[in-house]
């Protein structure tokens, strides 16, 4: 299938960057929207954030990862934009989405890990669940930066637990400190559901903490400049 042209970019026109949460969790979608909001540039670029009602409840398993692909593709074909961000830190469906648009398609994990390497030689990842590690490892291998990963620590919490304002913070702090002790000069939050805990961890760990939605938003701004 040839790529479809998602939008016509006119000089001086405000660019639309579509952030797609590939799960159906409304609270997670709201958290993603809040994470990217500070990066909006009125008159230059705006962020529109949507979830997928027909997506999985969360991207916790390989089945979830694959089941998100077709709804993602359909959303991109339906929604004209100047750039797209797949707002999941396992980067599901990125390659498939690129087949149906000629506009930039940015995966949050790719953006976050490259952001981490701009701050430190080695980094660690706080993963959502144990199964996330293999999906993220494959992304690192594709980028040729797997050797820069000092380790990945999974929280193994549900999305609801992760989105709680206080509940997961002790586990997040323990995981972050473990990675710093292992030699991580930067820590990547391995789920978009962790966005609300970014400031807390940044203050507590003493090393750069990379929030993937923000990293992808910054990359998207450059892509539409």
PDB file of C-alpha atoms in Angstrom:
ATOM      1  CA  UNK A   1       0.000   0.000   0.000  1.00  0.00           C
ATOM      2  CA  UNK A   2       1.545   3.360  -0.983  1.00  0.00           C
ATOM      3  CA  UNK A   3       1.917   5.962   1.777  1.00  0.00           C
ATOM      4  CA  UNK A   4      -0.979   8.381   2.118  1.00  0.00           C
ATOM      5  CA  UNK A   5      -0.311  12.078   2.432  1.00  0.00           C
ATOM      6  CA  UNK A   6      -1.598  12.949   5.881  1.00  0.00           C
ATOM      7  CA  UNK A   7      -1.586  16.734   5.574  1.00  0.00           C
ATOM      8  CA  UNK A   8      -0.461  19.570   3.370  1.00  0.00           C
ATOM      9  CA  UNK A   9       2.026  21.812   5.174  1.00  0.00           C
ATOM     10  CA  UNK A  10       1.592  25.498   4.306  1.00  0.00           C
ATOM     11  CA  UNK A  11       4.305  27.988   5.355  1.00  0.00           C
ATOM     12  CA  UNK A  12       3.182  29.906   8.437  1.00  0.00           C
ATOM     13  CA  UNK A  13       0.426  27.404   9.273  1.00  0.00           C
ATOM     14  CA  UNK A  14       0.304  25.861  12.726  1.00  0.00           C
ATOM     15  CA  UNK A  15       1.508  22.254  12.564  1.00  0.00           C
ATOM     16  CA  UNK A  16      -0.559  19.489  14.125  1.00  0.00           C
ATOM     17  CA  UNK A  17       1.324  16.773  16.008  1.00  0.00           C
ATOM     18  CA  UNK A  18      -0.914  13.825  16.845  1.00  0.00           C
ATOM     19  CA  UNK A  19       0.006  11.904  19.988  1.00  0.00           C
ATOM     20  CA  UNK A  20      -1.619   8.456  19.939  1.00  0.00           C
ATOM     21  CA  UNK A  21      -1.900   6.427  23.129  1.00  0.00           C
ATOM     22  CA  UNK A  22      -2.269   2.880  21.753  1.00  0.00           C
ATOM     23  CA  UNK A  23      -4.291   1.688  24.735  1.00  0.00           C
ATOM     24  CA  UNK A  24      -7.825   2.480  25.897  1.00  0.00           C
ATOM     25  CA  UNK A  25      -6.965   3.833  29.360  1.00  0.00           C
ATOM     26  CA  UNK A  26      -8.429   7.352  29.537  1.00  0.00           C
ATOM     27  CA  UNK A  27      -6.382   8.334  32.610  1.00  0.00           C
ATOM     28  CA  UNK A  28      -3.185   7.299  30.813  1.00  0.00           C
ATOM     29  CA  UNK A  29      -4.188   9.379  27.772  1.00  0.00           C
ATOM     30  CA  UNK A  30      -4.819  12.386  30.026  1.00  0.00           C
ATOM     31  CA  UNK A  31      -1.403  11.927  31.649  1.00  0.00           C
ATOM     32  CA  UNK A  32       0.276  11.840  28.243  1.00  0.00           C
ATOM     33  CA  UNK A  33      -1.533  15.031  27.205  1.00  0.00           C
ATOM     34  CA  UNK A  34      -0.329  16.749  30.379  1.00  0.00           C
ATOM     35  CA  UNK A  35       3.257  15.594  29.794  1.00  0.00           C
ATOM     36  CA  UNK A  36       3.448  17.075  26.283  1.00  0.00           C
ATOM     37  CA  UNK A  37       1.418  20.245  26.957  1.00  0.00           C
ATOM     38  CA  UNK A  38       4.426  22.390  28.023  1.00  0.00           C
ATOM     39  CA  UNK A  39       6.044  21.766  24.626  1.00  0.00           C
ATOM     40  CA  UNK A  40       3.209  23.219  22.533  1.00  0.00           C
ATOM     41  CA  UNK A  41       4.152  26.272  20.495  1.00  0.00           C
ATOM     42  CA  UNK A  42       0.971  28.256  19.754  1.00  0.00           C
ATOM     43  CA  UNK A  43       0.996  29.446  16.173  1.00  0.00           C
ATOM     44  CA  UNK A  44       3.778  27.009  15.290  1.00  0.00           C
ATOM     45  CA  UNK A  45       2.810  23.552  16.561  1.00  0.00           C
ATOM     46  CA  UNK A  46       0.081  22.062  18.695  1.00  0.00           C
ATOM     47  CA  UNK A  47      -0.297  18.615  20.255  1.00  0.00           C
ATOM     48  CA  UNK A  48      -3.557  16.693  19.984  1.00  0.00           C
ATOM     49  CA  UNK A  49      -3.650  13.554  22.142  1.00  0.00           C
ATOM     50  CA  UNK A  50      -6.012  10.653  21.544  1.00  0.00           C
ATOM     51  CA  UNK A  51      -6.445   7.149  22.928  1.00  0.00           C
ATOM     52  CA  UNK A  52      -7.648   4.059  21.099  1.00  0.00           C
ATOM     53  CA  UNK A  53     -11.029   2.791  22.354  1.00  0.00           C
ATOM     54  CA  UNK A  54     -10.409  -0.427  20.403  1.00  0.00           C
ATOM     55  CA  UNK A  55      -6.864  -0.816  21.714  1.00  0.00           C
ATOM     56  CA  UNK A  56      -5.840  -3.074  24.616  1.00  0.00           C
ATOM     57  CA  UNK A  57      -6.295  -1.941  28.251  1.00  0.00           C
ATOM     58  CA  UNK A  58      -2.498  -1.585  28.470  1.00  0.00           C
ATOM     59  CA  UNK A  59       0.556  -2.753  26.515  1.00  0.00           C
ATOM     60  CA  UNK A  60       1.642  -5.448  28.955  1.00  0.00           C
ATOM     61  CA  UNK A  61       2.122  -8.535  26.757  1.00  0.00           C
ATOM     62  CA  UNK A  62       3.223  -9.361  23.241  1.00  0.00           C
ATOM     63  CA  UNK A  63      -0.444  -9.971  22.437  1.00  0.00           C
ATOM     64  CA  UNK A  64      -1.241  -6.416  23.573  1.00  0.00           C
ATOM     65  CA  UNK A  65       1.710  -5.095  21.568  1.00  0.00           C
ATOM     66  CA  UNK A  66       0.538  -6.732  18.340  1.00  0.00           C
ATOM     67  CA  UNK A  67      -3.166  -6.043  18.913  1.00  0.00           C
ATOM     68  CA  UNK A  68      -2.492  -2.303  19.055  1.00  0.00           C
ATOM     69  CA  UNK A  69      -1.020  -2.174  15.551  1.00  0.00           C
ATOM     70  CA  UNK A  70      -4.139  -2.177  13.358  1.00  0.00           C
ATOM     71  CA  UNK A  71      -6.042   0.368  15.501  1.00  0.00           C
ATOM     72  CA  UNK A  72      -2.933   2.584  15.393  1.00  0.00           C
ATOM     73  CA  UNK A  73      -2.732   2.356  11.620  1.00  0.00           C
ATOM     74  CA  UNK A  74      -6.448   3.120  11.294  1.00  0.00           C
ATOM     75  CA  UNK A  75      -6.116   6.154  13.579  1.00  0.00           C
ATOM     76  CA  UNK A  76      -3.259   7.569  11.511  1.00  0.00           C
ATOM     77  CA  UNK A  77      -5.145   7.006   8.267  1.00  0.00           C
ATOM     78  CA  UNK A  78      -8.175   8.737   9.765  1.00  0.00           C
ATOM     79  CA  UNK A  79      -6.401  11.676  11.445  1.00  0.00           C
ATOM     80  CA  UNK A  80      -4.463  14.130   9.282  1.00  0.00           C
ATOM     81  CA  UNK A  81      -1.365  15.501  11.006  1.00  0.00           C
ATOM     82  CA  UNK A  82       2.121  16.817  10.250  1.00  0.00           C
ATOM     83  CA  UNK A  83       3.792  14.271  12.561  1.00  0.00           C
ATOM     84  CA  UNK A  84       2.718  11.312  14.680  1.00  0.00           C
ATOM     85  CA  UNK A  85       3.926  10.065  18.065  1.00  0.00           C
ATOM     86  CA  UNK A  86       3.216   6.505  19.204  1.00  0.00           C
ATOM     87  CA  UNK A  87       2.877   7.129  22.931  1.00  0.00           C
ATOM     88  CA  UNK A  88       3.889   3.770  24.346  1.00  0.00           C
ATOM     89  CA  UNK A  89       7.367   2.940  25.605  1.00  0.00           C
ATOM     90  CA  UNK A  90       7.427  -0.382  23.767  1.00  0.00           C
ATOM     91  CA  UNK A  91       7.020   1.451  20.421  1.00  0.00           C
ATOM     92  CA  UNK A  92       4.254  -0.820  19.059  1.00  0.00           C
ATOM     93  CA  UNK A  93       3.291  -0.509  15.422  1.00  0.00           C
ATOM     94  CA  UNK A  94       5.835   2.178  14.506  1.00  0.00           C
ATOM     95  CA  UNK A  95       6.996   0.366  11.385  1.00  0.00           C
ATOM     96  CA  UNK A  96       3.416  -0.386  10.277  1.00  0.00           C
ATOM     97  CA  UNK A  97       2.357   3.246  10.745  1.00  0.00           C
ATOM     98  CA  UNK A  98       5.284   4.400   8.612  1.00  0.00           C
ATOM     99  CA  UNK A  99       3.837   2.345   5.745  1.00  0.00           C
ATOM    100  CA  UNK A 100       0.666   4.442   5.601  1.00  0.00           C
ATOM    101  CA  UNK A 101       2.039   7.977   5.941  1.00  0.00           C
ATOM    102  CA  UNK A 102       4.928   9.974   4.584  1.00  0.00           C
ATOM    103  CA  UNK A 103       4.946  12.177   7.700  1.00  0.00           C
ATOM    104  CA  UNK A 104       7.393  11.667  10.603  1.00  0.00           C
ATOM    105  CA  UNK A 105       6.453   8.824  12.966  1.00  0.00           C
ATOM    106  CA  UNK A 106       8.168   8.899  16.359  1.00  0.00           C
ATOM    107  CA  UNK A 107       8.294   6.123  18.928  1.00  0.00           C
ATOM    108  CA  UNK A 108       8.533   7.248  22.544  1.00  0.00           C
ATOM    109  CA  UNK A 109      11.154   4.675  23.519  1.00  0.00           C
ATOM    110  CA  UNK A 110      13.410   5.536  20.616  1.00  0.00           C
ATOM    111  CA  UNK A 111      13.168   9.232  21.468  1.00  0.00           C
ATOM    112  CA  UNK A 112      13.748   8.655  25.185  1.00  0.00           C
ATOM    113  CA  UNK A 113      16.813   6.446  24.833  1.00  0.00           C
ATOM    114  CA  UNK A 114      18.475   8.838  22.402  1.00  0.00           C
ATOM    115  CA  UNK A 115      17.643  11.643  24.808  1.00  0.00           C
ATOM    116  CA  UNK A 116      19.275   9.684  27.622  1.00  0.00           C
ATOM    117  CA  UNK A 117      22.448   9.195  25.583  1.00  0.00           C
ATOM    118  CA  UNK A 118      22.615  12.929  25.000  1.00  0.00           C
ATOM    119  CA  UNK A 119      23.021  13.271  28.776  1.00  0.00           C
ATOM    120  CA  UNK A 120      25.079  10.210  29.735  1.00  0.00           C
ATOM    121  CA  UNK A 121      27.131   7.393  28.248  1.00  0.00           C
ATOM    122  CA  UNK A 122      25.041   4.682  29.922  1.00  0.00           C
ATOM    123  CA  UNK A 123      21.421   4.556  30.989  1.00  0.00           C
ATOM    124  CA  UNK A 124      18.896   2.344  32.748  1.00  0.00           C
ATOM    125  CA  UNK A 125      15.187   1.739  32.202  1.00  0.00           C
ATOM    126  CA  UNK A 126      12.371   1.417  34.719  1.00  0.00           C
ATOM    127  CA  UNK A 127      10.100  -1.008  32.857  1.00  0.00           C
ATOM    128  CA  UNK A 128       6.336  -1.354  33.186  1.00  0.00           C
ATOM    129  CA  UNK A 129       6.295  -5.153  33.466  1.00  0.00           C
ATOM    130  CA  UNK A 130       8.821  -7.955  32.990  1.00  0.00           C
ATOM    131  CA  UNK A 131       7.574  -8.607  29.451  1.00  0.00           C
ATOM    132  CA  UNK A 132       8.398  -5.014  28.484  1.00  0.00           C
ATOM    133  CA  UNK A 133      12.111  -5.729  28.736  1.00  0.00           C
ATOM    134  CA  UNK A 134      12.332  -7.930  25.638  1.00  0.00           C
ATOM    135  CA  UNK A 135      10.300  -5.546  23.494  1.00  0.00           C
ATOM    136  CA  UNK A 136      12.511  -2.654  24.563  1.00  0.00           C
ATOM    137  CA  UNK A 137      15.684  -4.714  24.064  1.00  0.00           C
ATOM    138  CA  UNK A 138      14.711  -5.268  20.431  1.00  0.00           C
ATOM    139  CA  UNK A 139      14.358  -1.526  19.909  1.00  0.00           C
ATOM    140  CA  UNK A 140      17.805  -0.949  21.431  1.00  0.00           C
ATOM    141  CA  UNK A 141      19.279  -3.616  19.158  1.00  0.00           C
ATOM    142  CA  UNK A 142      17.709  -1.954  16.113  1.00  0.00           C
ATOM    143  CA  UNK A 143      19.332   1.353  17.133  1.00  0.00           C
ATOM    144  CA  UNK A 144      22.684  -0.288  17.907  1.00  0.00           C
ATOM    145  CA  UNK A 145      22.722   1.060  21.485  1.00  0.00           C
ATOM    146  CA  UNK A 146      21.959  -2.092  23.487  1.00  0.00           C
ATOM    147  CA  UNK A 147      25.464  -2.038  25.039  1.00  0.00           C
ATOM    148  CA  UNK A 148      24.739   1.329  26.643  1.00  0.00           C
ATOM    149  CA  UNK A 149      21.931  -0.165  28.743  1.00  0.00           C
ATOM    150  CA  UNK A 150      23.167  -0.962  32.258  1.00  0.00           C
ATOM    151  CA  UNK A 151      19.940  -2.673  33.230  1.00  0.00           C
ATOM    152  CA  UNK A 152      16.156  -2.667  33.304  1.00  0.00           C
ATOM    153  CA  UNK A 153      14.028  -3.018  36.435  1.00  0.00           C
ATOM    154  CA  UNK A 154      10.346  -3.939  36.049  1.00  0.00           C
ATOM    155  CA  UNK A 155       7.719  -2.593  38.459  1.00  0.00           C
ATOM    156  CA  UNK A 156       5.097  -5.221  37.520  1.00  0.00           C
ATOM    157  CA  UNK A 157       2.221  -2.945  38.550  1.00  0.00           C
ATOM    158  CA  UNK A 158      -1.122  -2.532  36.838  1.00  0.00           C
ATOM    159  CA  UNK A 159      -1.782   0.666  34.890  1.00  0.00           C
ATOM    160  CA  UNK A 160      -4.244   1.750  37.575  1.00  0.00           C
ATOM    161  CA  UNK A 161      -1.619   1.281  40.293  1.00  0.00           C
ATOM    162  CA  UNK A 162       0.989   3.086  38.235  1.00  0.00           C
ATOM    163  CA  UNK A 163      -1.271   6.089  37.681  1.00  0.00           C
ATOM    164  CA  UNK A 164      -1.858   6.602  41.405  1.00  0.00           C
ATOM    165  CA  UNK A 165      -0.277   9.865  42.589  1.00  0.00           C
ATOM    166  CA  UNK A 166       1.621   8.369  45.542  1.00  0.00           C
ATOM    167  CA  UNK A 167       1.281   4.586  45.615  1.00  0.00           C
ATOM    168  CA  UNK A 168       4.034   3.542  43.165  1.00  0.00           C
ATOM    169  CA  UNK A 169       6.640   6.097  44.210  1.00  0.00           C
ATOM    170  CA  UNK A 170       8.509   3.873  46.668  1.00  0.00           C
ATOM    171  CA  UNK A 171       8.858   1.172  43.987  1.00  0.00           C
ATOM    172  CA  UNK A 172       9.909   3.746  41.389  1.00  0.00           C
ATOM    173  CA  UNK A 173      12.537   5.180  43.724  1.00  0.00           C
ATOM    174  CA  UNK A 174      13.920   1.741  44.602  1.00  0.00           C
ATOM    175  CA  UNK A 175      14.168   0.833  40.905  1.00  0.00           C
ATOM    176  CA  UNK A 176      15.804   4.139  40.019  1.00  0.00           C
ATOM    177  CA  UNK A 177      18.381   3.866  42.794  1.00  0.00           C
ATOM    178  CA  UNK A 178      19.189   0.311  41.747  1.00  0.00           C
ATOM    179  CA  UNK A 179      19.918   1.488  38.207  1.00  0.00           C
ATOM    180  CA  UNK A 180      22.041   4.427  39.358  1.00  0.00           C
ATOM    181  CA  UNK A 181      24.027   2.069  41.618  1.00  0.00           C
ATOM    182  CA  UNK A 182      24.611  -0.166  38.580  1.00  0.00           C
ATOM    183  CA  UNK A 183      26.193   2.744  36.710  1.00  0.00           C
ATOM    184  CA  UNK A 184      23.315   4.479  34.954  1.00  0.00           C
ATOM    185  CA  UNK A 185      24.064   8.137  34.299  1.00  0.00           C
ATOM    186  CA  UNK A 186      20.458   8.665  33.184  1.00  0.00           C
ATOM    187  CA  UNK A 187      17.207   6.825  33.815  1.00  0.00           C
ATOM    188  CA  UNK A 188      14.427   6.325  31.252  1.00  0.00           C
ATOM    189  CA  UNK A 189      10.851   5.967  32.473  1.00  0.00           C
ATOM    190  CA  UNK A 190       9.686   2.844  30.659  1.00  0.00           C
ATOM    191  CA  UNK A 191       5.953   3.557  30.499  1.00  0.00           C
ATOM    192  CA  UNK A 192       3.922   6.616  29.613  1.00  0.00           C
ATOM    193  CA  UNK A 193       1.886   5.942  32.754  1.00  0.00           C
ATOM    194  CA  UNK A 194       4.923   7.064  34.774  1.00  0.00           C
ATOM    195  CA  UNK A 195       4.802  10.619  33.405  1.00  0.00           C
ATOM    196  CA  UNK A 196       3.215  12.036  36.551  1.00  0.00           C
ATOM    197  CA  UNK A 197       6.135  10.806  38.653  1.00  0.00           C
ATOM    198  CA  UNK A 198       8.876  12.421  36.576  1.00  0.00           C
ATOM    199  CA  UNK A 199       9.487  15.490  38.744  1.00  0.00           C
ATOM    200  CA  UNK A 200       9.573  13.362  41.911  1.00  0.00           C
ATOM    201  CA  UNK A 201      12.200  10.992  40.519  1.00  0.00           C
ATOM    202  CA  UNK A 202      14.244  13.757  38.909  1.00  0.00           C
ATOM    203  CA  UNK A 203      14.550  15.411  42.318  1.00  0.00           C
ATOM    204  CA  UNK A 204      15.244  12.196  44.223  1.00  0.00           C
ATOM    205  CA  UNK A 205      17.756  10.395  42.003  1.00  0.00           C
ATOM    206  CA  UNK A 206      20.286  13.113  41.231  1.00  0.00           C
ATOM    207  CA  UNK A 207      20.695  12.022  37.588  1.00  0.00           C
ATOM    208  CA  UNK A 208      18.712  13.016  34.475  1.00  0.00           C
ATOM    209  CA  UNK A 209      15.364  11.217  34.315  1.00  0.00           C
ATOM    210  CA  UNK A 210      13.957  11.026  30.790  1.00  0.00           C
ATOM    211  CA  UNK A 211      10.189  11.111  30.384  1.00  0.00           C
ATOM    212  CA  UNK A 212       9.438   9.503  26.994  1.00  0.00           C
ATOM    213  CA  UNK A 213       6.392  11.616  26.059  1.00  0.00           C
ATOM    214  CA  UNK A 214       8.381  14.810  26.575  1.00  0.00           C
ATOM    215  CA  UNK A 215      11.339  13.402  24.618  1.00  0.00           C
ATOM    216  CA  UNK A 216       9.066  12.440  21.729  1.00  0.00           C
ATOM    217  CA  UNK A 217       7.324  15.823  21.812  1.00  0.00           C
ATOM    218  CA  UNK A 218      10.663  17.614  21.514  1.00  0.00           C
ATOM    219  CA  UNK A 219      11.700  15.382  18.607  1.00  0.00           C
ATOM    220  CA  UNK A 220       8.351  15.957  16.892  1.00  0.00           C
ATOM    221  CA  UNK A 221       8.796  19.722  17.135  1.00  0.00           C
ATOM    222  CA  UNK A 222      12.130  19.411  15.356  1.00  0.00           C
ATOM    223  CA  UNK A 223      10.549  17.142  12.754  1.00  0.00           C
ATOM    224  CA  UNK A 224       7.925  19.730  11.778  1.00  0.00           C
ATOM    225  CA  UNK A 225      10.203  22.779  12.028  1.00  0.00           C
TER     226      UNK A 225
END
